[in-house]
CSV table of C-alpha atoms in Angstrom, one decimal:
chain,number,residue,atom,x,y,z
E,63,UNK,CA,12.9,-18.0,-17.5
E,64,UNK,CA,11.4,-14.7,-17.9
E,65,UNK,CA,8.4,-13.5,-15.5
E,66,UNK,CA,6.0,-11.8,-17.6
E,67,UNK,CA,5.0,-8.6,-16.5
E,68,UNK,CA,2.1,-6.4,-17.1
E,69,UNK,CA,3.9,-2.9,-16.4
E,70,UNK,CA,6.1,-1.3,-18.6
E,71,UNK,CA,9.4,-1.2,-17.3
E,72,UNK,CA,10.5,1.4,-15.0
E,73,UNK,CA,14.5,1.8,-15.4
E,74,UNK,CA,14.5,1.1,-11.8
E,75,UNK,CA,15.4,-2.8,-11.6
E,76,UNK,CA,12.3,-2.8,-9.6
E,77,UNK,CA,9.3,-5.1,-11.5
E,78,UNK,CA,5.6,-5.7,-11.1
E,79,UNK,CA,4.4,-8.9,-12.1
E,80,UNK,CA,0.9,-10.1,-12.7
E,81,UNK,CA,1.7,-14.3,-13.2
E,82,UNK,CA,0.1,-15.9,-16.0
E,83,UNK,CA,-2.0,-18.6,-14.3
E,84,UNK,CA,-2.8,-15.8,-11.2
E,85,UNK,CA,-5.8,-14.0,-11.7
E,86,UNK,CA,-5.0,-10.1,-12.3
E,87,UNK,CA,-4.7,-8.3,-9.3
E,88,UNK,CA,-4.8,-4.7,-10.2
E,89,UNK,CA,-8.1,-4.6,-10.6
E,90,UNK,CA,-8.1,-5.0,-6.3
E,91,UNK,CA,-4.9,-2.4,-6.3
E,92,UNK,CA,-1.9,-4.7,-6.3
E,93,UNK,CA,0.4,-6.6,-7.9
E,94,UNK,CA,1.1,-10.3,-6.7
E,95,UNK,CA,4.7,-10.3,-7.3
E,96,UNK,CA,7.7,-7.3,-7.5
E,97,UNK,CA,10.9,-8.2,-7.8
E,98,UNK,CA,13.4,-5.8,-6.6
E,99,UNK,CA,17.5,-6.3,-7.8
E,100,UNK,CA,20.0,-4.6,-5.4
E,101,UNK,CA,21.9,-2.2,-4.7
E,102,UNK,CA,18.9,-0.3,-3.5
E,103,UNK,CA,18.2,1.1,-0.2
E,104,UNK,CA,15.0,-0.5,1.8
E,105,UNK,CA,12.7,2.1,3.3
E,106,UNK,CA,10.7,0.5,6.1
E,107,UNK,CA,7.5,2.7,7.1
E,108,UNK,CA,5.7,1.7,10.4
E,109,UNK,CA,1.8,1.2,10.3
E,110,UNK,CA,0.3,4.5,9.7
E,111,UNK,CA,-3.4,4.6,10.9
E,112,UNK,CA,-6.1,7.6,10.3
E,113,UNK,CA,-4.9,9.7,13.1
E,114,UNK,CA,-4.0,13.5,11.7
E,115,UNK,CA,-1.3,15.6,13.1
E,116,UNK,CA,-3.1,16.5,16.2
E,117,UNK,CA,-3.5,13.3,17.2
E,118,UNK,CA,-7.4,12.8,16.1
E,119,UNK,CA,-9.5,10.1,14.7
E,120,UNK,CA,-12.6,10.1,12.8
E,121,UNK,CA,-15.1,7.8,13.6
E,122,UNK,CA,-15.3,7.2,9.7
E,123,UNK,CA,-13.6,4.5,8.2
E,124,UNK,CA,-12.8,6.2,4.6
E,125,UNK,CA,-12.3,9.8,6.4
E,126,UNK,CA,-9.7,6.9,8.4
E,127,UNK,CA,-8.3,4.9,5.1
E,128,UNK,CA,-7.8,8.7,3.6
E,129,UNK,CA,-5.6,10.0,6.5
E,130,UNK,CA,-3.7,6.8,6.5
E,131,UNK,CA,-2.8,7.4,2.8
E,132,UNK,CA,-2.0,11.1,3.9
E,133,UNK,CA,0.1,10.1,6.6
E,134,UNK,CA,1.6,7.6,4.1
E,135,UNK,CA,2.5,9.9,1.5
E,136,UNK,CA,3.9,12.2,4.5
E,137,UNK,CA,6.5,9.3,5.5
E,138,UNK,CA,7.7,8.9,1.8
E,139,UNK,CA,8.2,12.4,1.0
E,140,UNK,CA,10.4,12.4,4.3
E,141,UNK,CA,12.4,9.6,3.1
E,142,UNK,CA,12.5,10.9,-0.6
E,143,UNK,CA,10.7,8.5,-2.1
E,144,UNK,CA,7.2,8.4,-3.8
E,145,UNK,CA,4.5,6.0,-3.9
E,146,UNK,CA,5.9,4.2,-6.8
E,147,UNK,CA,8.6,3.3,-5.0
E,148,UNK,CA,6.6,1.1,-2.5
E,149,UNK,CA,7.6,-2.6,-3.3
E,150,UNK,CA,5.2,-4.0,-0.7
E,151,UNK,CA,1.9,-2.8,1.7
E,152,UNK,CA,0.7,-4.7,4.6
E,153,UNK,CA,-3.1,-3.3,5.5
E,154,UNK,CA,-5.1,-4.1,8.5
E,155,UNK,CA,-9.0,-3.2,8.8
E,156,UNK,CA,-11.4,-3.5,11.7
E,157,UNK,CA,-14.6,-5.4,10.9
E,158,UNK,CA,-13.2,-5.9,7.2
E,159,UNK,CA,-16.1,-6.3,4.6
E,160,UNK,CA,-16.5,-5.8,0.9
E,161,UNK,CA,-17.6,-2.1,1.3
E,162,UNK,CA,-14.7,-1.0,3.8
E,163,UNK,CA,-12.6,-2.8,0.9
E,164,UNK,CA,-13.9,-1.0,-2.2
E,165,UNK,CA,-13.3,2.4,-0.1
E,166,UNK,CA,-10.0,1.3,0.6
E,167,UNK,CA,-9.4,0.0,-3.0
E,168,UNK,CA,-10.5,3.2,-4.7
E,169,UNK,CA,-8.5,5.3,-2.2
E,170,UNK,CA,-5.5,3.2,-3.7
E,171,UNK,CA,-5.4,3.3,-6.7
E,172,UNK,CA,-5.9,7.9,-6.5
E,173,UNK,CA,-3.0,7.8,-4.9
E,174,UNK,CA,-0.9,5.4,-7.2
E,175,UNK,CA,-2.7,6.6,-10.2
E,176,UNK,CA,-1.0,5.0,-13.4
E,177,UNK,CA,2.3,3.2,-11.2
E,178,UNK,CA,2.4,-0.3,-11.2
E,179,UNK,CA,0.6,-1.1,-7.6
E,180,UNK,CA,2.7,-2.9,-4.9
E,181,UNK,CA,2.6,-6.2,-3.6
E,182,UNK,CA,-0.3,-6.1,-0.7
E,183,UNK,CA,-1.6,-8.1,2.1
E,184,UNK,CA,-4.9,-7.7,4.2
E,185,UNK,CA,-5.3,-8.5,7.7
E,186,UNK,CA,-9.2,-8.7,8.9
E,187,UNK,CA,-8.5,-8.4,12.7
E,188,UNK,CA,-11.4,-7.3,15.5
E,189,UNK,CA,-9.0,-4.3,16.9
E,190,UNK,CA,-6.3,-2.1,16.8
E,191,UNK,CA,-3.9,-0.1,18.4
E,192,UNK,CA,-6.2,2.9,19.4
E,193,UNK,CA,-9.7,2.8,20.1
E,194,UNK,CA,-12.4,3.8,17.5
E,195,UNK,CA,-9.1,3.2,14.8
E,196,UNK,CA,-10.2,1.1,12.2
E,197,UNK,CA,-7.4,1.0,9.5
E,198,UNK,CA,-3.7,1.1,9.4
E,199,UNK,CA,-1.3,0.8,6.7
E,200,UNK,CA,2.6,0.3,6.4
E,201,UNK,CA,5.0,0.0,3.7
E,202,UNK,CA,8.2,-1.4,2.3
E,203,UNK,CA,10.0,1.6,-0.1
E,204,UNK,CA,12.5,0.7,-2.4
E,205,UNK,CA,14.7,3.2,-4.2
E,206,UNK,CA,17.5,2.0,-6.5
E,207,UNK,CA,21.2,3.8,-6.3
């Protein structure tokens, strides 16, 4: 049985899917299903928070969700790979609410403009690695051979 899709394909044996009988998620940024056939190689990108190349933090949480995407994009370039290559995001927030995720959904879709969006999960939690950091980001890359 076919999954139907809501992307066009990419050529990349990498697909987006938006279920019938799932609500459509790309309207909040993701997808809730890609499918990614092999021989690929799996680019695994640790939790990048809003901390700039000095080491610095903002105090505010979209100057924070920006960096994080900065620092995002940095990591992909380094492996070669773009943002629609990333198969899967996992997203933590400090003191999560429906502002902190419009900020963070608007800031997602800029960066993957017209690409099909990932898979994504959100973790509420009260705390992160660094004090005063309030969001942090990582990523699953695929890029087919």
């Amino acid at each position: 049985m076919s999954l139907p899709s809501t992307a066009a394909p990419n050529g990349r044996r990498t697909r987006f899917i938006q279920p019938q009988g799932l609500y459509d998620a790309t309207a909040n940024g993701y997808s809730h299903l890609v499918i990614a056939e092999a021989p690929a190689r799996h680019i695994y990108i640790a939790g990048q928070g809003g901390e700039n190349a000095r080491g610095e933090l903002s105090p505010d949480f979209a100057q924070q969700v920006a960096q994080a995407l900065h620092n995002l994009a940095t990591a992909l370039e380094a492996a070669q790979a773009k943002p629609s290559d990333v198969v899967k995001l996992t997203v933590l927030v400090v003191d999560h609410t429906q502002e902190r995720l419009g900020v963070f959904v608007q800031a997602l879709r800029a960066m993957w403009g017209a690409a099909p969006p990932p898979a994504c999960t959100l973790m509420p939690v009260p705390r992160l690695a660094l004090d005063g950091m309030l969001f942090e980001i990582d990523a699953t890359a695929v890029i087919h051979g």
